[in-house]
Amino acid sequence: MKLEIFRTLWGYRGSWQQALDEARAAGFDGLEARIPEDAGQRAEFAAFLRRENLPYIAILFTSTPVLPLQSATPAEHLTDFADKLALAAELQPRFVNVLAGNDRWPLAQQVDFFGGALDIAARSGLTCSFETHRARSLFNPWLTLQLIEQLPDLRFTSDISHWVVTCERLLDDPADDLGAFVERVHHIQARVGYDQGPQVPHPAAPEYAAALAFHQRHWEAIWRSQQARGYTGTTLTPEFGPDGYLHHLPFTDVPVADLWRLNAWMGQTEHQHFRTFIDQQTSDQP
């Protein structure tokens, strides 16, 4: 199985070409980014992706980014989902990472919503991977596992850092069986969270070693599951970001780390982690 690492454009303010040059220099393979809303920008981005022969993961929010409009109904989310998938198709993405729904809906509404979303995704012809994210329908593991019981065809993007802060602990208790979820993960967003936040100041810091190790064990479980499912390739996006995720010093508002260096470190670390994982799989074979 091959690992491809994608650069997130979350919080990036430079040009697409500069982002790509930096990503390739760091050993990354593609870009993960929101679908440009403006038709002209979307056409330019599509041309850029074709010119560079660049793998691309599209990011789609139902309703409004990042927090959904609280008055928007499940039906309105589904209409918006279908409309935005049509825009995503213009960019020919590898797949679409979807931040869907609203955490305020009861389970019955969530089931109906995701049933409708699966139908829309199938008609679009695009692979859709639904991301675990606070404020969205998949904001905690327990609701997600209930959804899987009724909609086993769901496929997921695992950003388990959201669940860590939602549950206020690393999910490593013997009772925390996430197997049904792990068996359906399509894509990994590699950000390290901790019990009081979705993003550690730096994943290399020794005080966050336990958090990093937990996330890496979770990613290994996903890789083993994907191998068993016949995946020949897997994708991972280091997703350390701004917007209150990146720690800043009080009074000065100076960030404690450089965002791109955080993501580059995470990408390079996971390249090595994946190589070690594959080597171990090979050595364990009779």
PDB file of C-alpha atoms in Angstrom:
ATOM      1  CA  MET A   1       0.000   0.000   0.000  1.00  0.00           C
ATOM      2  CA  LYS A   2       1.247   3.467  -0.940  1.00  0.00           C
ATOM      3  CA  LEU A   3       0.849   6.615   1.173  1.00  0.00           C
ATOM      4  CA  GLU A   4       0.120   9.972  -0.475  1.00  0.00           C
ATOM      5  CA  ILE A   5       0.386  13.107   1.656  1.00  0.00           C
ATOM      6  CA  PHE A   6      -1.625  16.211   0.843  1.00  0.00           C
ATOM      7  CA  ARG A   7      -1.014  19.806   1.867  1.00  0.00           C
ATOM      8  CA  THR A   8      -3.934  21.684   3.388  1.00  0.00           C
ATOM      9  CA  LEU A   9      -4.519  25.233   2.146  1.00  0.00           C
ATOM     10  CA  TRP A  10      -6.453  26.112   5.314  1.00  0.00           C
ATOM     11  CA  GLY A  11      -5.170  29.520   6.413  1.00  0.00           C
ATOM     12  CA  TYR A  12      -2.781  29.825   3.466  1.00  0.00           C
ATOM     13  CA  ARG A  13      -2.582  33.271   1.852  1.00  0.00           C
ATOM     14  CA  GLY A  14       0.014  32.786  -0.856  1.00  0.00           C
ATOM     15  CA  SER A  15      -0.302  31.629  -4.458  1.00  0.00           C
ATOM     16  CA  TRP A  16      -1.265  28.112  -5.496  1.00  0.00           C
ATOM     17  CA  GLN A  17       2.082  27.718  -7.224  1.00  0.00           C
ATOM     18  CA  GLN A  18       4.040  28.726  -4.132  1.00  0.00           C
ATOM     19  CA  ALA A  19       1.981  26.337  -2.004  1.00  0.00           C
ATOM     20  CA  LEU A  20       2.676  23.531  -4.452  1.00  0.00           C
ATOM     21  CA  ASP A  21       6.407  24.287  -4.696  1.00  0.00           C
ATOM     22  CA  GLU A  22       6.731  24.239  -0.891  1.00  0.00           C
ATOM     23  CA  ALA A  23       4.661  21.067  -0.662  1.00  0.00           C
ATOM     24  CA  ARG A  24       6.722  19.193  -3.241  1.00  0.00           C
ATOM     25  CA  ALA A  25       9.961  20.333  -1.589  1.00  0.00           C
ATOM     26  CA  ALA A  26       8.676  18.806   1.673  1.00  0.00           C
ATOM     27  CA  GLY A  27       7.772  15.525  -0.034  1.00  0.00           C
ATOM     28  CA  PHE A  28       4.025  16.081  -0.288  1.00  0.00           C
ATOM     29  CA  ASP A  29       1.998  14.717  -3.201  1.00  0.00           C
ATOM     30  CA  GLY A  30      -1.074  16.945  -3.632  1.00  0.00           C
ATOM     31  CA  LEU A  31      -3.355  19.635  -2.221  1.00  0.00           C
ATOM     32  CA  GLU A  32      -6.496  19.512  -0.097  1.00  0.00           C
ATOM     33  CA  ALA A  33      -8.563  22.690  -0.264  1.00  0.00           C
ATOM     34  CA  ARG A  34     -12.029  24.176  -0.350  1.00  0.00           C
ATOM     35  CA  ILE A  35     -13.887  24.428  -3.633  1.00  0.00           C
ATOM     36  CA  PRO A  36     -13.530  28.027  -4.892  1.00  0.00           C
ATOM     37  CA  GLU A  37     -16.973  29.659  -4.808  1.00  0.00           C
ATOM     38  CA  ASP A  38     -16.269  32.125  -7.628  1.00  0.00           C
ATOM     39  CA  ALA A  39     -16.703  30.561 -11.071  1.00  0.00           C
ATOM     40  CA  GLY A  40     -13.669  32.347 -12.497  1.00  0.00           C
ATOM     41  CA  GLN A  41     -11.419  31.268  -9.628  1.00  0.00           C
ATOM     42  CA  ARG A  42     -12.750  27.750  -9.920  1.00  0.00           C
ATOM     43  CA  ALA A  43     -11.878  27.630 -13.622  1.00  0.00           C
ATOM     44  CA  GLU A  44      -8.385  28.975 -12.898  1.00  0.00           C
ATOM     45  CA  PHE A  45      -7.872  26.405 -10.168  1.00  0.00           C
ATOM     46  CA  ALA A  46      -9.061  23.593 -12.437  1.00  0.00           C
ATOM     47  CA  ALA A  47      -6.581  24.706 -15.094  1.00  0.00           C
ATOM     48  CA  PHE A  48      -3.790  24.850 -12.505  1.00  0.00           C
ATOM     49  CA  LEU A  49      -4.553  21.330 -11.302  1.00  0.00           C
ATOM     50  CA  ARG A  50      -4.552  19.997 -14.881  1.00  0.00           C
ATOM     51  CA  ARG A  51      -1.366  21.836 -15.814  1.00  0.00           C
ATOM     52  CA  GLU A  52       0.497  20.472 -12.798  1.00  0.00           C
ATOM     53  CA  ASN A  53      -1.107  17.008 -13.035  1.00  0.00           C
ATOM     54  CA  LEU A  54      -1.842  17.517  -9.366  1.00  0.00           C
ATOM     55  CA  PRO A  55      -3.885  15.208  -7.125  1.00  0.00           C
ATOM     56  CA  TYR A  56      -6.574  17.231  -5.354  1.00  0.00           C
ATOM     57  CA  ILE A  57      -8.966  16.543  -2.479  1.00  0.00           C
ATOM     58  CA  ALA A  58     -11.964  18.889  -2.479  1.00  0.00           C
ATOM     59  CA  ILE A  59     -13.439  20.200   0.781  1.00  0.00           C
ATOM     60  CA  LEU A  60     -17.187  20.794   0.894  1.00  0.00           C
ATOM     61  CA  PHE A  61     -19.294  22.253   3.707  1.00  0.00           C
ATOM     62  CA  THR A  62     -23.050  21.716   3.714  1.00  0.00           C
ATOM     63  CA  SER A  63     -24.744  25.004   4.630  1.00  0.00           C
ATOM     64  CA  THR A  64     -22.108  27.582   5.597  1.00  0.00           C
ATOM     65  CA  PRO A  65     -18.418  27.129   6.474  1.00  0.00           C
ATOM     66  CA  VAL A  66     -17.282  26.166   9.019  1.00  0.00           C
ATOM     67  CA  LEU A  67     -20.225  26.414  11.400  1.00  0.00           C
ATOM     68  CA  PRO A  68     -23.544  25.597   9.754  1.00  0.00           C
ATOM     69  CA  LEU A  69     -26.373  28.105   9.738  1.00  0.00           C
ATOM     70  CA  GLN A  70     -28.378  26.984  12.752  1.00  0.00           C
ATOM     71  CA  SER A  71     -31.744  27.549  11.110  1.00  0.00           C
ATOM     72  CA  ALA A  72     -30.871  25.499   8.018  1.00  0.00           C
ATOM     73  CA  THR A  73     -32.925  22.303   7.788  1.00  0.00           C
ATOM     74  CA  PRO A  74     -31.616  18.875   6.771  1.00  0.00           C
ATOM     75  CA  ALA A  75     -33.440  19.306   3.449  1.00  0.00           C
ATOM     76  CA  GLU A  76     -31.634  22.619   2.853  1.00  0.00           C
ATOM     77  CA  HIS A  77     -28.307  20.968   3.698  1.00  0.00           C
ATOM     78  CA  LEU A  78     -29.010  18.225   1.159  1.00  0.00           C
ATOM     79  CA  THR A  79     -29.901  20.711  -1.588  1.00  0.00           C
ATOM     80  CA  ASP A  80     -26.715  22.623  -0.847  1.00  0.00           C
ATOM     81  CA  PHE A  81     -24.724  19.383  -0.874  1.00  0.00           C
ATOM     82  CA  ALA A  82     -25.986  18.470  -4.340  1.00  0.00           C
ATOM     83  CA  ASP A  83     -25.272  21.968  -5.679  1.00  0.00           C
ATOM     84  CA  LYS A  84     -21.720  21.996  -4.312  1.00  0.00           C
ATOM     85  CA  LEU A  85     -20.941  18.506  -5.582  1.00  0.00           C
ATOM     86  CA  ALA A  86     -21.705  19.817  -9.074  1.00  0.00           C
ATOM     87  CA  LEU A  87     -19.090  22.542  -8.512  1.00  0.00           C
ATOM     88  CA  ALA A  88     -16.601  20.006  -7.157  1.00  0.00           C
ATOM     89  CA  ALA A  89     -16.996  17.922 -10.322  1.00  0.00           C
ATOM     90  CA  GLU A  90     -15.525  20.794 -12.352  1.00  0.00           C
ATOM     91  CA  LEU A  91     -12.230  20.245 -10.493  1.00  0.00           C
ATOM     92  CA  GLN A  92     -12.080  16.450 -10.985  1.00  0.00           C
ATOM     93  CA  PRO A  93     -10.998  15.768  -7.394  1.00  0.00           C
ATOM     94  CA  ARG A  94      -9.593  12.478  -6.167  1.00  0.00           C
ATOM     95  CA  PHE A  95     -12.544  12.547  -3.770  1.00  0.00           C
ATOM     96  CA  VAL A  96     -14.623  15.047  -1.774  1.00  0.00           C
ATOM     97  CA  ASN A  97     -14.109  15.540   1.943  1.00  0.00           C
ATOM     98  CA  VAL A  98     -17.497  16.594   3.356  1.00  0.00           C
ATOM     99  CA  LEU A  99     -18.213  18.470   6.582  1.00  0.00           C
ATOM    100  CA  ALA A 100     -21.886  17.679   6.816  1.00  0.00           C
ATOM    101  CA  GLY A 101     -24.950  18.423   8.881  1.00  0.00           C
ATOM    102  CA  ASN A 102     -25.426  19.933  12.321  1.00  0.00           C
ATOM    103  CA  ASP A 103     -24.750  18.571  15.797  1.00  0.00           C
ATOM    104  CA  ARG A 104     -28.147  19.819  17.060  1.00  0.00           C
ATOM    105  CA  TRP A 105     -30.265  17.349  15.072  1.00  0.00           C
ATOM    106  CA  PRO A 106     -31.664  14.271  16.853  1.00  0.00           C
ATOM    107  CA  LEU A 107     -30.570  10.817  15.722  1.00  0.00           C
ATOM    108  CA  ALA A 108     -33.626  10.147  13.527  1.00  0.00           C
ATOM    109  CA  GLN A 109     -32.946  13.332  11.561  1.00  0.00           C
ATOM    110  CA  GLN A 110     -29.266  12.460  11.286  1.00  0.00           C
ATOM    111  CA  VAL A 111     -30.117   9.049   9.835  1.00  0.00           C
ATOM    112  CA  ASP A 112     -32.512  10.547   7.289  1.00  0.00           C
ATOM    113  CA  PHE A 113     -29.977  13.231   6.369  1.00  0.00           C
ATOM    114  CA  PHE A 114     -27.103  10.849   5.771  1.00  0.00           C
ATOM    115  CA  GLY A 115     -29.337   8.439   3.897  1.00  0.00           C
ATOM    116  CA  GLY A 116     -30.184  11.309   1.546  1.00  0.00           C
ATOM    117  CA  ALA A 117     -26.530  12.358   1.353  1.00  0.00           C
ATOM    118  CA  LEU A 118     -25.466   8.854   0.320  1.00  0.00           C
ATOM    119  CA  ASP A 119     -28.056   8.888  -2.473  1.00  0.00           C
ATOM    120  CA  ILE A 120     -26.868  12.285  -3.713  1.00  0.00           C
ATOM    121  CA  ALA A 121     -23.222  11.225  -3.582  1.00  0.00           C
ATOM    122  CA  ALA A 122     -23.982   8.068  -5.575  1.00  0.00           C
ATOM    123  CA  ARG A 123     -25.782  10.053  -8.277  1.00  0.00           C
ATOM    124  CA  SER A 124     -22.887  12.526  -8.506  1.00  0.00           C
ATOM    125  CA  GLY A 125     -20.363   9.822  -9.334  1.00  0.00           C
ATOM    126  CA  LEU A 126     -17.925  11.352  -6.830  1.00  0.00           C
ATOM    127  CA  THR A 127     -16.471   9.528  -3.845  1.00  0.00           C
ATOM    128  CA  CYS A 128     -17.551  11.351  -0.689  1.00  0.00           C
ATOM    129  CA  SER A 129     -15.788  10.945   2.643  1.00  0.00           C
ATOM    130  CA  PHE A 130     -17.598  12.452   5.644  1.00  0.00           C
ATOM    131  CA  GLU A 131     -15.343  14.161   8.168  1.00  0.00           C
ATOM    132  CA  THR A 132     -15.532  13.881  11.941  1.00  0.00           C
ATOM    133  CA  HIS A 133     -15.790  17.499  13.090  1.00  0.00           C
ATOM    134  CA  ARG A 134     -17.165  19.465  16.029  1.00  0.00           C
ATOM    135  CA  ALA A 135     -20.406  21.399  15.412  1.00  0.00           C
ATOM    136  CA  ARG A 136     -21.242  18.952  12.619  1.00  0.00           C
ATOM    137  CA  SER A 137     -23.266  15.759  12.648  1.00  0.00           C
ATOM    138  CA  LEU A 138     -20.202  13.563  13.307  1.00  0.00           C
ATOM    139  CA  PHE A 139     -19.111  15.578  16.334  1.00  0.00           C
ATOM    140  CA  ASN A 140     -18.737  12.596  18.665  1.00  0.00           C
ATOM    141  CA  PRO A 141     -17.889   8.906  18.281  1.00  0.00           C
ATOM    142  CA  TRP A 142     -21.019   7.528  19.927  1.00  0.00           C
ATOM    143  CA  LEU A 143     -23.478   9.176  17.535  1.00  0.00           C
ATOM    144  CA  THR A 144     -21.251   8.175  14.624  1.00  0.00           C
ATOM    145  CA  LEU A 145     -21.317   4.531  15.717  1.00  0.00           C
ATOM    146  CA  GLN A 146     -25.128   4.699  15.973  1.00  0.00           C
ATOM    147  CA  LEU A 147     -25.280   6.062  12.430  1.00  0.00           C
ATOM    148  CA  ILE A 148     -23.072   3.225  11.171  1.00  0.00           C
ATOM    149  CA  GLU A 149     -25.503   0.673  12.586  1.00  0.00           C
ATOM    150  CA  GLN A 150     -28.211   2.028  10.282  1.00  0.00           C
ATOM    151  CA  LEU A 151     -26.062   3.277   7.374  1.00  0.00           C
ATOM    152  CA  PRO A 152     -23.113   0.889   7.012  1.00  0.00           C
ATOM    153  CA  ASP A 153     -22.199   2.322   3.588  1.00  0.00           C
ATOM    154  CA  LEU A 154     -20.965   5.587   5.092  1.00  0.00           C
ATOM    155  CA  ARG A 155     -17.279   6.323   4.528  1.00  0.00           C
ATOM    156  CA  PHE A 156     -15.314   8.700   6.719  1.00  0.00           C
ATOM    157  CA  THR A 157     -12.453  11.126   7.043  1.00  0.00           C
ATOM    158  CA  SER A 158     -10.946  10.577  10.480  1.00  0.00           C
ATOM    159  CA  ASP A 159      -9.865  13.731  12.266  1.00  0.00           C
ATOM    160  CA  ILE A 160      -9.938  12.126  15.678  1.00  0.00           C
ATOM    161  CA  SER A 161      -8.532  15.257  17.320  1.00  0.00           C
ATOM    162  CA  HIS A 162     -12.109  16.593  17.316  1.00  0.00           C
ATOM    163  CA  TRP A 163     -13.365  13.569  19.221  1.00  0.00           C
ATOM    164  CA  VAL A 164     -10.509  13.815  21.727  1.00  0.00           C
ATOM    165  CA  VAL A 165     -11.494  17.333  22.738  1.00  0.00           C
ATOM    166  CA  THR A 166     -15.241  16.593  22.551  1.00  0.00           C
ATOM    167  CA  CYS A 167     -14.805  13.633  24.906  1.00  0.00           C
ATOM    168  CA  GLU A 168     -12.095  15.477  26.899  1.00  0.00           C
ATOM    169  CA  ARG A 169      -9.736  12.509  26.872  1.00  0.00           C
ATOM    170  CA  LEU A 170      -7.685  10.264  24.650  1.00  0.00           C
ATOM    171  CA  LEU A 171     -10.017   7.521  23.465  1.00  0.00           C
ATOM    172  CA  ASP A 172      -7.835   4.664  24.683  1.00  0.00           C
ATOM    173  CA  ASP A 173     -10.030   3.138  27.369  1.00  0.00           C
ATOM    174  CA  PRO A 174     -10.748  -0.599  26.792  1.00  0.00           C
ATOM    175  CA  ALA A 175     -14.427   0.382  26.458  1.00  0.00           C
ATOM    176  CA  ASP A 176     -13.652   2.732  23.541  1.00  0.00           C
ATOM    177  CA  ASP A 177     -14.260   0.309  20.692  1.00  0.00           C
ATOM    178  CA  LEU A 178     -14.133   2.380  17.493  1.00  0.00           C
ATOM    179  CA  GLY A 179     -13.690  -0.643  15.256  1.00  0.00           C
ATOM    180  CA  ALA A 180     -16.840  -0.134  13.186  1.00  0.00           C
ATOM    181  CA  PHE A 181     -15.684   3.419  12.456  1.00  0.00           C
ATOM    182  CA  VAL A 182     -12.073   2.473  11.701  1.00  0.00           C
ATOM    183  CA  GLU A 183     -13.310  -0.129   9.203  1.00  0.00           C
ATOM    184  CA  ARG A 184     -14.991   2.654   7.199  1.00  0.00           C
ATOM    185  CA  VAL A 185     -12.292   5.356   7.213  1.00  0.00           C
ATOM    186  CA  HIS A 186     -11.262   6.454   3.732  1.00  0.00           C
ATOM    187  CA  HIS A 187      -8.965   9.393   4.527  1.00  0.00           C
ATOM    188  CA  ILE A 188      -6.933  10.672   7.487  1.00  0.00           C
ATOM    189  CA  GLN A 189      -6.512  14.263   8.572  1.00  0.00           C
ATOM    190  CA  ALA A 190      -3.426  14.171  10.755  1.00  0.00           C
ATOM    191  CA  ARG A 191      -3.719  16.767  13.473  1.00  0.00           C
ATOM    192  CA  VAL A 192      -2.834  15.894  17.060  1.00  0.00           C
ATOM    193  CA  GLY A 193      -5.388  16.960  19.635  1.00  0.00           C
ATOM    194  CA  TYR A 194      -5.320  16.713  23.424  1.00  0.00           C
ATOM    195  CA  ASP A 195      -7.901  16.569  26.181  1.00  0.00           C
ATOM    196  CA  GLN A 196      -8.450  20.333  26.287  1.00  0.00           C
ATOM    197  CA  GLY A 197      -8.062  21.260  22.638  1.00  0.00           C
ATOM    198  CA  PRO A 198      -8.053  20.059  19.019  1.00  0.00           C
ATOM    199  CA  GLN A 199      -4.436  21.041  18.350  1.00  0.00           C
ATOM    200  CA  VAL A 200      -1.317  20.668  20.461  1.00  0.00           C
ATOM    201  CA  PRO A 201       1.146  23.583  20.245  1.00  0.00           C
ATOM    202  CA  HIS A 202       3.676  21.273  18.545  1.00  0.00           C
ATOM    203  CA  PRO A 203       3.361  17.497  18.016  1.00  0.00           C
ATOM    204  CA  ALA A 204       7.111  17.007  18.590  1.00  0.00           C
ATOM    205  CA  ALA A 205       6.989  18.476  22.108  1.00  0.00           C
ATOM    206  CA  PRO A 206       7.709  15.772  24.723  1.00  0.00           C
ATOM    207  CA  GLU A 207       4.826  16.906  26.919  1.00  0.00           C
ATOM    208  CA  TYR A 208       2.445  15.799  24.146  1.00  0.00           C
ATOM    209  CA  ALA A 209       4.133  12.459  23.425  1.00  0.00           C
ATOM    210  CA  ALA A 210       1.169  10.466  24.760  1.00  0.00           C
ATOM    211  CA  ALA A 211      -1.260  12.370  22.543  1.00  0.00           C
ATOM    212  CA  LEU A 212       0.915  11.841  19.454  1.00  0.00           C
ATOM    213  CA  ALA A 213       1.285   8.134  20.221  1.00  0.00           C
ATOM    214  CA  PHE A 214      -2.482   7.723  20.600  1.00  0.00           C
ATOM    215  CA  HIS A 215      -3.181   9.388  17.251  1.00  0.00           C
ATOM    216  CA  GLN A 216      -0.504   7.330  15.528  1.00  0.00           C
ATOM    217  CA  ARG A 217      -1.967   4.085  16.929  1.00  0.00           C
ATOM    218  CA  HIS A 218      -5.342   5.151  15.552  1.00  0.00           C
ATOM    219  CA  TRP A 219      -3.840   5.856  12.130  1.00  0.00           C
ATOM    220  CA  GLU A 220      -2.097   2.466  12.139  1.00  0.00           C
ATOM    221  CA  ALA A 221      -5.429   0.786  12.893  1.00  0.00           C
ATOM    222  CA  ILE A 222      -6.894   2.570   9.860  1.00  0.00           C
ATOM    223  CA  TRP A 223      -4.005   1.469   7.649  1.00  0.00           C
ATOM    224  CA  ARG A 224      -4.423  -2.162   8.761  1.00  0.00           C
ATOM    225  CA  SER A 225      -8.144  -1.955   8.022  1.00  0.00           C
ATOM    226  CA  GLN A 226      -7.521  -0.424   4.613  1.00  0.00           C
ATOM    227  CA  GLN A 227      -5.063  -3.179   3.764  1.00  0.00           C
ATOM    228  CA  ALA A 228      -7.706  -5.756   4.718  1.00  0.00           C
ATOM    229  CA  ARG A 229     -10.209  -3.911   2.511  1.00  0.00           C
ATOM    230  CA  GLY A 230      -7.871  -4.144  -0.467  1.00  0.00           C
ATOM    231  CA  TYR A 231      -6.672  -0.537  -0.578  1.00  0.00           C
ATOM    232  CA  THR A 232      -3.540  -0.168  -2.678  1.00  0.00           C
ATOM    233  CA  GLY A 233      -3.113   3.459  -1.635  1.00  0.00           C
ATOM    234  CA  THR A 234      -4.047   5.657   1.307  1.00  0.00           C
ATOM    235  CA  THR A 235      -4.167   9.428   1.779  1.00  0.00           C
ATOM    236  CA  LEU A 236      -3.249  11.634   4.722  1.00  0.00           C
ATOM    237  CA  THR A 237      -3.387  15.417   5.170  1.00  0.00           C
ATOM    238  CA  PRO A 238      -1.505  17.065   8.043  1.00  0.00           C
ATOM    239  CA  GLU A 239      -4.061  19.654   9.147  1.00  0.00           C
ATOM    240  CA  PHE A 240      -2.638  21.955  11.767  1.00  0.00           C
ATOM    241  CA  GLY A 241      -4.465  25.212  11.247  1.00  0.00           C
ATOM    242  CA  PRO A 242      -5.101  28.797  12.358  1.00  0.00           C
ATOM    243  CA  ASP A 243      -8.438  30.258  13.534  1.00  0.00           C
ATOM    244  CA  GLY A 244      -7.887  29.637  17.237  1.00  0.00           C
ATOM    245  CA  TYR A 245      -6.281  26.231  16.701  1.00  0.00           C
ATOM    246  CA  LEU A 246      -2.729  27.591  16.581  1.00  0.00           C
ATOM    247  CA  HIS A 247      -1.649  28.730  20.038  1.00  0.00           C
ATOM    248  CA  HIS A 248      -0.610  32.378  20.441  1.00  0.00           C
ATOM    249  CA  LEU A 249       1.224  34.101  23.278  1.00  0.00           C
ATOM    250  CA  PRO A 250      -1.018  36.355  25.382  1.00  0.00           C
ATOM    251  CA  PHE A 251      -0.768  40.140  24.992  1.00  0.00           C
ATOM    252  CA  THR A 252       1.572  39.933  21.953  1.00  0.00           C
ATOM    253  CA  ASP A 253      -0.614  37.584  19.816  1.00  0.00           C
ATOM    254  CA  VAL A 254       2.580  35.986  18.499  1.00  0.00           C
ATOM    255  CA  PRO A 255       2.055  32.399  17.263  1.00  0.00           C
ATOM    256  CA  VAL A 256       4.046  29.801  19.178  1.00  0.00           C
ATOM    257  CA  ALA A 257       4.992  27.933  15.983  1.00  0.00           C
ATOM    258  CA  ASP A 258       5.078  28.384  12.214  1.00  0.00           C
ATOM    259  CA  LEU A 259       2.007  26.753  10.686  1.00  0.00           C
ATOM    260  CA  TRP A 260       3.658  25.361   7.575  1.00  0.00           C
ATOM    261  CA  ARG A 261       6.583  23.975   9.587  1.00  0.00           C
ATOM    262  CA  LEU A 262       4.090  22.195  11.845  1.00  0.00           C
ATOM    263  CA  ASN A 263       2.398  20.562   8.876  1.00  0.00           C
ATOM    264  CA  ALA A 264       5.682  19.797   7.118  1.00  0.00           C
ATOM    265  CA  TRP A 265       6.984  18.118  10.297  1.00  0.00           C
ATOM    266  CA  MET A 266       3.769  16.107  10.585  1.00  0.00           C
ATOM    267  CA  GLY A 267       3.946  15.051   6.937  1.00  0.00           C
ATOM    268  CA  GLN A 268       7.576  13.986   7.101  1.00  0.00           C
ATOM    269  CA  THR A 269       7.025  12.197  10.408  1.00  0.00           C
ATOM    270  CA  GLU A 270       4.087  10.255   8.970  1.00  0.00           C
ATOM    271  CA  HIS A 271       6.093   9.327   5.878  1.00  0.00           C
ATOM    272  CA  GLN A 272       8.596   7.666   8.202  1.00  0.00           C
ATOM    273  CA  HIS A 273       5.847   6.270  10.432  1.00  0.00           C
ATOM    274  CA  PHE A 274       4.167   4.673   7.423  1.00  0.00           C
ATOM    275  CA  ARG A 275       7.449   3.173   6.174  1.00  0.00           C
ATOM    276  CA  THR A 276       8.033   1.673   9.620  1.00  0.00           C
ATOM    277  CA  PHE A 277       4.478   0.345   9.651  1.00  0.00           C
ATOM    278  CA  ILE A 278       4.872  -1.324   6.228  1.00  0.00           C
ATOM    279  CA  ASP A 279       8.267  -2.755   7.176  1.00  0.00           C
ATOM    280  CA  GLN A 280       6.738  -4.232  10.318  1.00  0.00           C
ATOM    281  CA  GLN A 281       3.859  -5.724   8.307  1.00  0.00           C
ATOM    282  CA  THR A 282       6.393  -7.325   5.964  1.00  0.00           C
ATOM    283  CA  SER A 283       8.537  -8.733   8.777  1.00  0.00           C
ATOM    284  CA  ASP A 284       5.459 -10.218  10.489  1.00  0.00           C
ATOM    285  CA  GLN A 285       4.566 -12.269   7.413  1.00  0.00           C
ATOM    286  CA  PRO A 286       5.557 -15.956   7.579  1.00  0.00           C
TER     287      PRO A 286
END
